Backbone as a ProteinNet text record, in pm:
[ID]
protein_1_A
[PRIMARY]
MTIRRAGVALLLSALCTTLATAGCATREPEPAPTSAPAAAFPVTVTPPGGAPLTLDERPERIVSLSSTATEGLFALGAGPQVVAVDDQSDFPAEAPRTDLSGLTPNVEAIAAKTPDLVVASGDPGGLVAGLAKVEVPVLVLSAATTLDDVYAQLDVLGKATGHPADDLVARMRADIDKVVRDTPKKTVAYYHELDTELYSVTSKTFVGQVYGLFGLTNIADAADATGSGYPQLSAEYVIKANPALVFLADGQCCGQSAQTVAARPGWSTVDAVRAGRVVVLDDDIASRWGPRVVDLVRVVADAVAKA
[TERTIARY]
513.8	515.7	451.5	513.7	459.5	341.8	263.6	151.8	204	320.9	377.2	405.3	467.4	499.9	375.7	271.2	147	90.6	100.3	53.4	135.5	266.8	356.5	319.9	273.8	245.2	143	56.6	-40.8	-7	99.6	148.6	217.6	273.5	343	246	147.3	73.2	168.1	252.4	353	367.1	259.7	262.6	123.1	54.2	-86.6	-116.5	-202.4	-252.4	-178.1	-58.2	19.7	88.8	187.8	273.1	186.6	130	160.1	270.3	272.6	364.5	448	578.9	666.8	711.3	668.7	710.7	640.5	526.2	455.5	324.1	314.5	194.1	89.9	-22	-128.5	-240.7	-280	-388	-507.9	-623.9	-745.9	-754.2	-789.7	-803.5	-908.8	-881.1	-979	-1100.9	-1220	-1340.4	-1343.5	-1394.8	-1404.8	-1504	-1473.7	-1562.1	-1698	-1802.4	-1937.5	-1978.2	-1898.1	-1934.8	-1890.7	-1813.7	-1764.4	-1881.9	-1878.6	-1987.6	-1994.4	-2113.1	-2131.5	-2092.4	-2029	-1990.1	-2114.7	-2109.9	-2223.4	-2210.9	-2322.2	-2327.2	-2419.7	-2393.6	-2289.7	-2148.8	-2050.9	-1912.6	-1824.1	-1720	-1621.2	-1488.8	-1433.5	-1306.8	-1203.6	-1078.3	-970	-856.7	-838.5	-730.7	-594.7	-489.8	-355.2	-316.2	-286.7	-246.2	-357.3	-482.8	-594.8	-691.7	-799.6	-901.3	-1011.4	-1072.4	-1181	-1303.7	-1375.1	-1496.9	-1604.2	-1722.3	-1833.5	-1938.4	-1977.9	-2081.8	-2199.7	-2315.5	-2433.3	-2489.9	-2481.6	-2534.9	-2434.7	-2452.6	-2365.6	-2385.7	-2279	-2293.8	-2334.3	-2429.8	-2478.3	-2448.8	-2400.4	-2363.3	-2225.2	-2123.4	-1985.6	-1924.3	-1857.6	-1777.5	-1630.7	-1549.5	-1406.8	-1328.4	-1248.8	-1163.2	-1017.4	-996.8	-861.7	-855.2	-761.4	-750.2	-712	-632.3	-596.7	-719.2	-798	-919.6	-1018.1	-1027.5	-1117	-1080.4	-951.9	-908.2	-941	-920.9	-951	-1099.3	-1183.8	-1328.3	-1376.4	-1328.4	-1372.6	-1312.7	-1189.9	-1128.1	-1199.1	-1254.2	-1325	-1467.1	-1518.8	-1655.8	-1754.6	-1704.1	-1792.2	-1822.1	-1781.4	-1803.9	-1947.5	-2048.2	-2187.2	-2232.1	-2159.8	-2195.2	-2131.5	-2039.4	-1966.4	-2045.2	-2081.7	-2161.6	-2078	-1957.4	-1871.5	-1728.9	-1632.8	-1491.7	-1426.7	-1309.1	-1243.2	-1181.7	-1127.4	-1076.6	-947.7	-884.4	-763.1	-789.3	-908.2	-943.4	-975.3	-871.2	-888.1	-883.6	-888.6	-887.7	-971.2	-1058.7	-1087.3	-1171	-1185.7	-1253.2	-1397.3	-1461.7	-1603.7	-1627.5	-1523.2	-1541.3	-1607.5	-1709.2	-1783.2	-1702.8	-1611.7	-1520	-1593.7	-1557.4	-1618.1	-1506.7	-1546	-1446.6	-1420.4	-1467.8	-1438.4	-1288.2	-1235.4	-1093	-1066.3	-968.1	-925.6	-819.9	-759	-654.2	-712.4	-811.7	-879.8	-1030.4	-1076.5	-1216.1	-1316	-1426.9	-1537.5	-1647.4	-1665.1	-1758.8	-1901.1	-1942.5	-2078.5	-2096.8	-1996.7	-2006.8	-2008.7	-1931.7	-1930.2	-2064.3	-2113.1	-2241	-2355.5	-2342.6	-2447.7	-2464.1	-2364.2	-2373.5	-2451.2	-2496.8	-2569.1	-2502.5	-2373.5	-2303.8	-2339.5	-2331	-2339.5	-2201.9	-2099.5	-1959.7	-1870	-1771.5	-1668.2	-1535.6	-1458.5	-1326.3	-1222.4	-1125.1	-1023.6	-886.8	-782.6	-646.7	-587.5	-666.6	-621.6	-738.1	-707.3	-810.9	-779.7	-761.1	-727.6	-845.9	-817.6	-922.7	-1032.8	-1004.8	-1107.7	-1219.8	-1185.3	-1285.4	-1369.6	-1303.9	-1375.1	-1474.8	-1431.1	-1519.4	-1632.3	-1600.6	-1703	-1813.1	-1775.7	-1877.3	-1949.6	-1881.8	-1947.2	-2068.3	-2061.1	-2171.4	-2298.2	-2278.8	-2396	-2410.5	-2347.6	-2359.4	-2315.2	-2205.7	-2146.9	-2014	-2001.9	-1877.3	-1765.8	-1643.4	-1527.8	-1428.9	-1393.4	-1292.3	-1161	-1064.1	-935.7	-834.2	-785.1	-683.5	-557.1	-469.2	-348.3	-251.8	-150	-53.9	11.7	15.4	79.3	230.8	296.3	443	502	418.2	464.4	358.3	396.8	298.6	193.3	233.1	135.6	29.3	70.2	-27.4	-127.3	-77.8	-165	-271.2	-226.8	-319.9	-418.7	-368	-454	-559.4	-520.6	-616.7	-725.3	-686.5	-786.7	-882.9	-829.8	-914.8	-1015.7	-968.2	-1056.3	-1161.2	-1118.9	-1211	-1315.9	-1273	-1366.1	-1470.7	-1425.2	-1519.6	-1615.6	-1563.7	-1646.8	-1753.9	-1731.6	-1826.9	-1905.8	-1875.5	-1946.8	-1890.6	-1764.5	-1699.4	-1566.4	-1566.4	-1443.9	-1327.7	-1210.6	-1093.6	-1003.5	-1043.9	-955.4	-901.2	-988.6	-945.7	-855.3	-890.9	-810	-670.4	-663.5	-534.1	-451.3	-515.1	-443	-385.1	-463	-416.1	-298.7	-307.4	-197.5	-71.1	-86.1	29.7	96.2	15.4	68.9	139	78.6	138.8	272.6	275.9	399.6	506.6	468.6	565.2	626.6	545.6	597.6	694.2	657.6	745.4	879.7	876.3	999.9	1082	1015.8	1084.9	1151.8	1089.1	1140.5	1244.8	1270.8	1365.3	1492.9	1607.8	1734.2	1759.1	1801.9	1830.3	1952.1	1948.2	2060.4	2090.1	2216.7	2254.4	2292.2	2256.8	2293.2	2215.8	2272.4	2211	2103.2	2001.4	1895	1856.6	1793.5	1740.6	1596.1	1505.4	1363.6	1331.7	1284.3	1257.4	1108.8	1073.1	933.7	893.4	983.5	952.9	1081.1	1066.3	1182.4	1265.4	1217.7	1296.6	1386.9	1385.1	1471.6	1438.6	1311.6	1268.9	1266.2	1304.8	1313.2	1249.7	1262.4	1209.8	1323	1313.4	1412.7	1356.9	1441.1	1401	1291.5	1270.4	1169.5	1028.5	1016.1	884.3	824.1	696.6	628.6	693.7	716.8	778	919.1	992.6	1127.8	1130	1029.1	1024.6	993.9	923	900.2	1034.6	1116.8	1249.8	1332.9	1315.5	1392	1363.1	1247.4	1214.7	1316.6	1383.3	1475.6	1622.4	1645.6	1782.6	1854.6	1781.5	1844	1890.9	1991.4	2045.7	1996.1	1935.5	1873.7	1973.2	2003.5	2101	2047.4	1915.1	1856.7	1869.4	1895.3	1898.1	1997.9	2116.7	2222.1	2197.4	2103.7	2077.6	1961.6	1897.2	1776.6	1813.3	1868.8	1916.4	1803.7	1684.3	1572.5	1489.2	1512.4	1435.1	1293.7	1269.3	1134.4	1092.6	1192	1162	1154.9	1156.7	1143.2	1242.3	1370.7	1470.5	1476.7	1519.2	1545.8	1694.6	1725.9	1864.1	1909.1	2038.4	2091.2	2137.8	2149	2198.5	2338.7	2418.6	2555.9	2556.7	2464.2	2456.9	2422.5	2321.8	2280	2391.8	2455.9	2564	2678	2714.5	2822.4	2784.1	2657	2611.5	2610.6	2595.2	2606.1	2517	2385.3	2295.6	2294.8	2279.4	2271.4	2131	2033	1893.7	1834	1757.4	1684.3	1537.3	1451.9	1307.3	1241.8	1166.8	1103	954	911.6	769.6	714.3	780.6	735.8	728.8	701.1	686.9	554.8	448.1	313.1	290.2	332.2	307.5	399	523.5	627.5	705.2	660.9	721.8	863.6	901.2	1037.7	1049.2	1165.6	1190.3	1338.9	1376.7	1518.5	1591.7	1525.1	1587.1	1607.4	1508	1522.6	1626.1	1633.3	1734.1	1874.3	1890.3	2021.2	2065.8	1970.2	2002.7	2037.2	2016.3	2051	2203.8	2254.1	2399.8	2464.9	2558	2634.3	2571.8	2443.5	2374.9	2411.6	2467.9	2503.6	2612.9	2680	2786.6	2733.7	2607.8	2549	2529.3	2566.7	2559.7	2422.6	2316.2	2181.2	2150.3	2199.7	2175	2257.3	2383.5	2471.8	2425.8	2370.7	2331.5	2185.9	2114.6	1974.4	1883.9	1915.3	1833.7	1760	1697.8	1610.1	1466.9	1393.1	1259.3	1153.2	1062.4	953.2	835	798.9	686.9	557	446.8	318.1	312.2	297.1	298.4	200.6	80.8	-23.1	8	48	78.9	196	288.7	405.9	376.4	257.5	227.3	107.9	38.2	-79.9	-50.3	-99.3	-65.8	-182.7	-251.8	-367.7	-340.2	-443.2	-430.9	-329.1	-305.2	-213	-64.8	-37.8	102.4	166.9	86.1	138	201.8	141.8	197	330.4	340.9	467.2	575.9	541.9	638.7	686.7	596.5	635	731.1	705.5	791.7	929.8	936.2	1066.1	1140.4	1069.2	1130.6	1191	1119.4	1168.5	1296.9	1300.8	1419.6	1538.6	1510	1614.9	1673.8	1587.9	1633.8	1727.7	1710.5	1793.4	1917.6	1927.5	2039.2	2169
1796	1653.7	1570.5	1465.3	1380	1301	1240.5	1155.1	1043.5	990.1	880	922.1	1040.2	1085	1122.9	1171	1200.5	1073	962.7	834.5	791.3	811.4	773.1	847.9	972.2	1053.2	997.9	910.8	863.7	728.2	667.1	552.6	612.6	722.8	792.7	870	914.7	1026.8	1140.3	1099.1	1152.7	1043	932.7	820.3	762.4	791.8	760.8	623.6	617.8	489.7	433.5	481.7	431.9	301	342.5	236.9	126.1	-828.1	-715	-735.5	-780.8	-818.8	-934.1	-929.3	-1040.9	-1100.3	-1219.1	-1290.9	-1249	-1181.8	-1141.1	-1215.4	-1307.7	-1390	-1317.4	-1288.9	-1216.7	-1311.7	-1309.3	-1396	-1312.3	-1358.3	-1293.5	-1309.6	-1202.4	-1217	-1321.9	-1401.5	-1501.6	-1431.1	-1482.6	-1415	-1411.9	-1301.2	-1289.7	-1392.7	-1452.8	-1556.2	-1499.7	-1571.4	-1522.9	-1548.8	-1628	-1662	-1556.9	-1456.1	-1354.7	-1274.9	-1243	-1166.2	-1026.4	-977.7	-844.3	-739.3	-631	-523.1	-446	-397.9	-322.3	-175.2	-110.4	32.4	98.2	226.4	313.5	268.5	310.8	274.5	395.2	409.5	515.3	450.3	490	434.3	546.2	510.2	607.4	550.1	598.9	549.5	583.9	507.6	539.8	681.8	764	901.1	993.1	945.4	1025.5	1064.5	1127.8	1173.5	1069.1	1060.2	963.3	998.4	895	912.9	823	879.6	802.3	778.2	652.7	614.4	559.5	619.8	578.5	445.6	422.4	300	240	111.5	47.9	113.1	158.9	221.9	119.8	155.8	66.1	118.5	243.6	303.4	369.3	292.1	338.1	380.4	494.3	538.8	534.5	464.2	456.1	539.7	632.8	717.4	676.4	554.8	502.8	360.6	334.1	198.9	98.3	141.1	52	18.3	120.3	98	9.7	28.3	-54.6	-201.5	-232.5	-371.4	-423.3	-339.2	-380	-405.2	-318.7	-334.1	-467.5	-502.3	-627.2	-748.5	-737.2	-848.8	-875.7	-771.7	-785.2	-837.6	-834.5	-878.5	-764.8	-640.4	-524.2	-482	-561.9	-527	-492.3	-568.9	-537.6	-399.6	-341	-207.9	-96.1	-130.9	-30.4	3.1	130.9	172	240.6	286.8	352.9	357.4	343.9	358.4	454.9	502.3	603.1	543	629.3	586.2	504.5	499.5	420.9	284.3	260.8	134.8	27.7	-43.7	-143.8	-287.5	-303.8	-438.4	-435.4	-537	-647	-600.8	-691	-655.2	-612.3	-667.6	-637	-503.2	-433.8	-303.8	-207.5	-133	-42.6	83.2	69.8	177.6	291.3	414.7	533.9	630.3	750	851.8	944.9	909.8	989.3	988.3	1100	1111.3	1125.1	1048.5	1062.7	1169	1210.4	1313.3	1453.5	1469.4	1598.7	1573.7	1545.4	1505.5	1617.1	1577.8	1667.3	1634.5	1721.9	1695.1	1673.2	1752	1737.5	1602.2	1559.4	1430.3	1315	1328.6	1224.5	1220.7	1337.1	1344.6	1290.6	1300.2	1251.7	1100.2	1032	886.8	853	954.7	943.4	846.1	865.2	774.8	803.5	701.3	724.3	707.2	680.3	680.1	692.9	780.3	793.6	756.7	673.8	634.9	696.2	766.7	835.3	815.2	844.7	831.7	966.5	1071.5	1204.1	1300.9	1429.6	1533	1641.7	1603	1702.5	1793.1	1920.3	2013.4	2031.1	2006.7	2023.2	1923.9	1801	1695.5	1673	1659	1627.2	1737.2	1862.2	1974.3	1987	1964.6	1975.8	1874	1749.6	1646.8	1661.9	1722.4	1747.1	1839.2	1927.7	2021	1948.4	1831.4	1753	1628.7	1634.1	1532.2	1393.7	1389.2	1262.9	1244.9	1142.5	1121.6	1068.9	1108	1064	994.7	873.8	799.1	812.8	880.8	904	801.9	721.1	621.2	659.4	732.4	782.3	668.6	700.7	599	533.5	401.1	325.7	340.3	337.8	341.5	212.2	127.6	-0.3	-106.2	-231.3	-339.3	-328.9	-284.7	-268.3	-165.4	-61.4	35.5	-31.7	-121.9	-193.9	-270.7	-345.6	-425.2	-336	-223.9	-133.2	-69.9	-34.6	25.8	-73.1	-196.6	-298.3	-318.4	-313.4	-325.5	-211.1	-89	28.1	16.2	-24.6	-38.2	-146	-252.5	-358.6	-312.1	-240.4	-190.7	-88.4	-4.6	100.8	45.5	-74.3	-130.6	-248.8	-289.1	-402	-536.7	-541.1	-667	-680.2	-741	-752.9	-808.6	-748.2	-784.1	-887.3	-939.8	-1028.5	-1145	-1213.4	-1330.9	-1293	-1186.8	-1142.5	-1101.9	-1023.9	-978.3	-1095.9	-1188.5	-1305	-1386.7	-1401.5	-1477.3	-1407.2	-1274.9	-1199.2	-1209	-1192.3	-1202.6	-1339.4	-1442	-1578.1	-1604.2	-1559	-1579.6	-1507.5	-1382	-1303.4	-1360.6	-1395.4	-1451.9	-1580.1	-1663	-1788.9	-1764.8	-1673.2	-1643.1	-1590.6	-1499	-1440.8	-1546.4	-1629.1	-1732.9	-1834.9	-1863.7	-1965.6	-1912.1	-1781.6	-1721	-1679.6	-1732.9	-1694	-1544.8	-1478.5	-1336	-1309.6	-1197.5	-1155	-1008.3	-971.2	-832	-760.3	-817.2	-756.9	-627	-540.4	-411	-424.5	-340.4	-340.3	-197.5	-184.9	-57.6	-79.2	3.1	-2.7	120.8	101	212.5	241.8	366.4	407.5	452.3	517.3	566.2	587.7	626.4	641.4	765	847.9	961.3	920.2	790.3	728.2	771.3	799.4	816.7	679.5	675.6	548.6	561.5	457.7	457.3	425.7	478	446.1	341.7	299.5	195.2	239.8	370.6	417.1	418.7	390.5	384.2	245.1	235.8	106.4	2.6	38.9	-55.6	-90.7	9.1	-16.2	-112.3	-105.6	-196.1	-339.1	-355.3	-490.1	-553.1	-477.5	-528.4	-554.2	-470.2	-485.5	-615.7	-675.1	-802.7	-910.4	-892.3	-993.3	-954.2	-844.3	-803.8	-731.9	-689.2	-622.8	-481.7	-433	-298.8	-207.4	-96.2	-5	102.1	107.2	205.2	347.9	365.2	500	569.1	494.6	554.6	669.5	649.2	749.9	871.8	861.4	971.2	1059.7	1026.1	1098.5	1215.9	1320	1434.4	1508.1	1509.5	1583.5	1498.7	1368.6	1281.4	1257.1	1276.4	1259.5	1113	1024.6	883.1	842.8	943.7	917.8	1002.4	977.4	1058.5	1025.7	1124.9	1102.2	1072.2	957	917.5	954.2	949.7	968.8	833.9	822.1	697.8	668.4	773.2	755.6	700.8	748.7	702.6	553.6	511.9	371.9	282.3	324.4	242.9	227.8	336.5	330.1	243	250.5	169.6	21.6	-10.2	-147.2	-246.7	-224.1	-314.5	-455.8	-552.8	-693.2	-728.4	-646.8	-668.1	-535.8	-539.1	-421.5	-459.7	-379.6	-403.6	-286.5	-316.4	-214.5	-206	-91.9	-68.3	22.3	23.7	106.7	26.6	-102	-184.4	-161.3	-159.5	-144.3	-2.5	94.9	234.7	282.4	238.1	301.4	204.8	79.8	-15.2	-56.7	-46.2	-82.6	-233.7	-286.4	-429.8	-453.4	-579.7	-612.7	-568.1	-578.9	-541.3	-390.6	-312.4	-166.9	-115.4	-178	-137.3	-169	-285.9	-325.1	-233.1	-175	-87.2	54.9	89.2	222.3	237.9	353.5	373.3	343.4	249.7	217.1	114	85.6	-3.3	-150.6	-183.8	-323.8	-372.9	-280.6	-319.1	-346.9	-313.3	-332.1	-481.6	-525.3	-667.8	-728.1	-657.6	-710.9	-733.6	-645.9	-658.2	-772.3	-778.8	-883.7	-1023.4	-1032.8	-1163.6	-1198.4	-1111.6	-1140.3	-1129.1	-1034.9	-1018.7	-884.4	-853.7	-737.1	-789.1	-749.8	-803.8	-698	-731.1	-640.1	-669.6	-572.3	-586.9	-543.4	-584.8	-528.4	-388.9	-286.6	-148.4	-126.3	-180.5	-156.5	-226.3	-351.6	-425	-359.6	-302	-239.5	-101.6	-49.6	84.9	89.6	-21.1	-22.8	-103.1	-52	-113.8	-196.2	-264.4	-342.2	-491	-572.7	-718.5	-785.6	-728.2	-792.5	-766.9	-703.9	-689.2	-826.1	-926.5	-1063.5	-1107.8	-1068.6	-1103.9	-1033.5	-908.7	-836.3	-905.3	-945.5	-1014.4	-1142.8	-1215.3	-1341.2	-1315.4	-1211.9	-1181.8	-1141.3	-1057.9	-1016.8	-1138.7	-1225.2	-1344.3	-1432.3	-1447.4	-1529.8	-1469.2	-1337.2	-1270.4	-1285.1	-1271.2	-1283.2	-1423.9	-1522.6	-1661.5	-1691	-1618.6	-1641.8	-1554	-1459.4	-1363.8	-1429.4
-1007.2	-967.4	-1077.2	-1115.5	-1220.6	-1167.9	-1260.6	-1218.2	-1131.1	-1167	-1089.4	-947.4	-933.5	-798	-721.1	-790.6	-720.3	-663.6	-737.7	-688.2	-571.4	-579.8	-472.7	-346.4	-361.1	-244.1	-151	-189.2	-89.8	-30	-63.9	18.1	136.9	111.5	214.6	299.5	236.3	285.7	262.2	207.9	124.9	23.3	-0.4	-102.2	-118	-219.8	-235.2	-286.3	-370.1	-413.9	-532.6	-558.3	-667.9	-648.7	-692.8	-681.1	-671.9	-1633.4	-1568.4	-1473.8	-1390.6	-1286.8	-1333.7	-1312	-1343.5	-1213.7	-1187.4	-1067.9	-942.2	-948.2	-827.5	-820.2	-728	-717.6	-636.2	-696.1	-628.7	-592.6	-465.5	-422.6	-384.1	-419.4	-373	-221.8	-147.4	-2.8	30.2	131.4	172.6	228.8	205.2	254.1	405.7	457.6	602.7	655	769.9	823.6	860.6	825.3	853.1	997.7	1068.5	1204.6	1306.1	1261.6	1354	1409.6	1539.5	1598.8	1539.7	1515.8	1460.4	1563.5	1515.5	1605.6	1648.8	1770.9	1825.1	1788.8	1765.8	1736.5	1836.7	1871	1816.7	1855.1	1775.3	1799.3	1771.9	1851.2	1830.6	1793.8	1680.4	1634.8	1625.1	1652.2	1644.4	1560.2	1438.2	1352.4	1412.5	1381.3	1430.1	1390.6	1489.4	1462.7	1418.3	1423.9	1375.3	1484.4	1444.1	1537.3	1551.2	1669.9	1689.5	1605.9	1564.3	1486.3	1544.4	1570.2	1625.4	1517.9	1504.3	1409.1	1488.1	1471.8	1547.9	1498.9	1369.5	1311.3	1213.4	1183.7	1086.8	950.3	886.1	754.4	648.4	567.7	462.4	322.7	315.8	187.1	203.5	174.1	194.9	62	62.5	-51.2	-8.5	-84.8	-55.1	-154.6	-101.8	-184.8	-168.7	-123.1	-100.9	-153	-243.3	-298.6	-191.9	-95.2	14.8	98.1	131.4	210.1	134.3	3.3	-76.9	-62.1	-72.9	-58.2	81.8	182.1	318.1	339.8	285.9	301.5	244.9	126.7	65.1	134.7	181.4	253	385.1	445.5	572.7	555.3	433.6	410.2	401.5	395.2	388.8	245.1	148.1	8.5	-25.9	22.2	-10.7	36.1	131.6	181.8	99.4	12.1	-66.3	-192.4	-208	-323.5	-431.2	-395.3	-493.9	-441.2	-534.2	-498.4	-596.5	-564	-646.4	-772.5	-856.3	-987	-979.2	-861.9	-845.6	-783.1	-737.4	-671.5	-775	-819.1	-924	-872.3	-739.6	-680.5	-554	-535.9	-627.9	-746.8	-844	-968.8	-947.9	-843.6	-823.1	-754	-713	-649	-747.4	-703.7	-793.9	-827.1	-920.9	-956.3	-1026.4	-993.7	-1054.1	-1093.6	-1137.4	-1169.9	-1051.7	-933.8	-814.9	-789.3	-741.2	-713.9	-565	-517.1	-378.3	-362.6	-473.4	-470.2	-480.3	-566.7	-582.4	-571	-451	-433.2	-463.2	-522.4	-549.8	-448.5	-351.3	-242.1	-294.4	-391.6	-444.4	-511.8	-587.7	-656.7	-556.8	-450.5	-347.4	-275.3	-238	-167.1	-252.5	-382.9	-472.2	-464	-411.9	-392.3	-264.8	-194.6	-66.6	30.7	59.4	151.9	296.5	379.7	523.6	587.8	504.8	549.8	427.9	438.8	336.3	400.3	332.8	382.1	289	345.4	265.5	328.2	249.9	302	341.5	330.3	369.4	367.2	377.7	379.7	277.1	149.9	48.9	18.1	-1	-40.8	60.7	187.9	290.3	278.6	241.3	221.3	346	461.2	585.5	620.9	616.2	649.2	547.8	420.5	317.7	334.7	366.3	385.5	519.4	616.4	746.3	729.2	631.6	607.9	561.6	502.1	460	548.4	663.8	768.5	721.6	646.5	604.3	677.1	762.4	836	744.6	773.6	695	787.9	753.6	828	750.6	810.9	744.9	793.8	700.5	730.9	654.9	722.4	657.7	625.8	547	505.7	626.8	624.8	732.8	724.1	838.3	839.9	895.4	953.9	1007.3	981.3	996	984.2	1093.8	1211.9	1319.5	1280.9	1207.7	1158	1063.3	980.8	887.5	964.7	1064.2	1143.8	1219.3	1272.9	1349.2	1258.7	1136.5	1044.8	1003.5	980.7	947.8	1064.5	1186	1304.2	1310.5	1285	1285	1175.1	1056.9	944.4	973.1	1038	1074.4	1173.7	1276.8	1377.6	1318	1226.1	1168.3	1075.1	1021.8	924.9	979	1101.4	1160.7	1124.2	1083.4	1045.6	1120.1	1237.5	1316.4	1234.4	1252.4	1171.4	1237.1	1351.5	1428.2	1344.7	1275.1	1198.9	1082.1	1010.5	898	944.4	1050.3	1101.7	1153	1222.8	1274.4	1160.1	1053.5	937.7	870.2	855.9	795.7	879.8	1010.8	1099.8	1087.8	1089.4	1084.2	951.2	841.4	709.4	698.2	741.7	732.4	823.8	945.6	1040	985.3	922.3	868.4	752.9	663.9	550.1	599.4	693	745.8	818.8	896.9	973.1	881.8	769	678.2	579.6	582.9	488.5	560.1	520.5	583.3	567.3	675.7	670.7	582.8	510.7	427.9	457.4	456.5	482.1	353.5	240.1	112.7	88.9	4.5	-23.7	-130.9	-120.5	-220.1	-256.6	-372.5	-421.5	-462.6	-408.7	-442.5	-524.9	-646.2	-737.4	-745.2	-713.6	-720.5	-859.9	-930	-1063.3	-1142.3	-1266.9	-1354.4	-1321.9	-1229.7	-1182.8	-1066.3	-1036.4	-934.9	-792.3	-767.1	-628	-562.7	-436.1	-365.1	-227.3	-146.4	-9.9	87.5	208.1	310	406.6	497.7	592.7	687.7	700.4	796.2	737.1	609	547.2	565.1	535.4	545.2	454.5	327.1	233.9	278.8	325.2	373.4	490.5	574.5	689.2	646.4	536.5	484.3	446.2	376.5	340.7	465.2	566.2	690	762.2	737.1	799.7	762.8	648.2	597.8	616.5	688.2	718	606.1	502.6	389.1	424	351.5	371.3	259.9	298.1	202.6	158.7	29.1	-17.9	-11.4	-2.2	-1.7	132.7	238.9	372.7	382.1	329.5	341.3	253.7	160.3	67.1	110.3	220.3	262.8	352.3	294.4	371.5	442.5	384.3	443.5	538.6	540.7	627.5	578.1	449.8	395.7	390.1	378.6	360.7	214.6	126.6	-16.8	-96.1	-82	-152.9	-301.3	-377.2	-518.6	-533.6	-590.2	-608.7	-750.3	-772.6	-907.6	-958.9	-1089.9	-1148.3	-1096.8	-1084.9	-1036.6	-894.1	-812.7	-673.2	-668.1	-745.9	-744.1	-795.7	-903.5	-961	-861.3	-793.8	-695.6	-576.3	-533.3	-419.6	-453.5	-581.2	-631.3	-555.8	-556.3	-483.2	-540.3	-451.6	-494.2	-540.6	-501.3	-540.3	-584.4	-691.6	-737.2	-748	-685.1	-689.2	-762.7	-867.4	-949.3	-918.3	-865.5	-842.5	-950.3	-1067.2	-1178.5	-1308.5	-1295.4	-1414.5	-1483.5	-1406.8	-1461.5	-1512.9	-1434.4	-1471.3	-1581.3	-1576.9	-1658.7	-1746.9	-1754.2	-1844.7	-1811.7	-1684.3	-1646.2	-1623.2	-1657.8	-1648	-1630.5	-1613.1	-1603.2	-1728.5	-1842.6	-1968.9	-1980.6	-1940.6	-1950.7	-1852	-1734.5	-1636.6	-1688	-1744.4	-1797.5	-1910.1	-1981.5	-2093.5	-2050.2	-1925.7	-1877.6	-1876.9	-1913.4	-1916.6	-1781.5	-1779.8	-1659.8	-1568.4	-1587	-1494.1	-1515.7	-1628.3	-1654.4	-1560.9	-1491.7	-1398.1	-1258	-1231.6	-1099.1	-1072.4	-953	-918.9	-947.2	-908.3	-926.4	-1073.7	-1158.6	-1302.6	-1360.1	-1322.5	-1374.9	-1333.2	-1210.9	-1157.7	-1185.5	-1256.7	-1286.3	-1165.5	-1076.4	-954.9	-955.9	-1068.4	-1080.4	-1076.3	-974.5	-950.2	-982.3	-1071.8	-1105.9	-1014.4	-933.9	-841.2	-908.4	-851.1	-889.7	-828.3	-911.9	-863.1	-747.3	-762.5	-662.4	-530.2	-538.8	-416.4	-343	-419.1	-359.3	-301.8	-322.6	-273.1	-178.3	-164.3	-77.3	48.5	159.5	287.8	342.3	252.3	292.7	302.9	287.1	306.4	214.9	95.9	2.6	34.5	147.3	188.2	205.1	234.5	247	115.2	3.7	-127.2	-150.9	-108.1	-120.6	-39.8	81.3	166.7	99.6	37.5	-29.1	-146.9	-223.9	-338.5	-291.6	-188.2	-134.8	-79.2	-8.5	48.7	-61.1	-171	-281.6	-339.3	-352.5	-406.1	-309.8	-180.6	-79.1	-79.2	-89.9	-88.8	-204.6	-315.1	-433	-437.8	-344.5	-346.7	-298.7
[MASK]
+++++++++++++++++++++++++++++++++++++++++++++++++++++++++++++++++++++++++++++++++++++++++++++++++++++++++++++++++++++++++++++++++++++++++++++++++++++++++++++++++++++++++++++++++++++++++++++++++++++++++++++++++++++++++++++++++++++++++++++++++++++++++++++++++++++++++++++++++++++++++++++++++++++++++++++++++++

């Protein structure tokens, strides 16, 4: 598996923290309101599809091994409690980035940060059991598959850190609903590229569902014979499908652009290429299911409006 595909794997949980930007407007998350009532402890939280976790006291030393969780923690106002984040957590800029890995975690190195809570997107290498031996709780927030999962995870993260997510989630819902409502639905076909090996996403994935908000047709759906949600397409398949829109989530990592796509053998005949509808996404925003999903929705809406 290439580095790119390893990154893709945790958006999926089969897609990590992967996935500069041309035409992608990134906004800093609005600060969480200070007037929100503090959550009471002890508290028991249950992530979507996960196991319940009880925290006796508000955590004051949090280590985040998930770039998505890092963004959520800071958007909720829990940034001052975060003492270390993993090597993929590059947003926001003030996050205390380290060489810790969320893909191949080193339990001793994590424990050396003396955390009272670790947030991760999975349990690679027996992370949860390893930290349990030193009495460090781990909150596992697996890859979201729907927008409701995104909201539910933020709610769990808010309760676990003492920062209720109600206002943040309400704002995200309202922003997304307005963008979708103001954008005419289109049934045109699209192709979302994860990497230069032509891995894509289907409609059943989180990213695919974002596109589905606008009525778009996903060319990868018919190619997913195994039901993984992330099929590898061939150049011939994409050219034959002739998508009206192409979205590149490999611009930052792999230098892909409208120009490089047009230069691929046979791709100049694709409608999206001929009409100038190749959209370069921010790799990170396109792979993380946190607060900045609103920015992804806005970029897709802009592309749809022009299709």
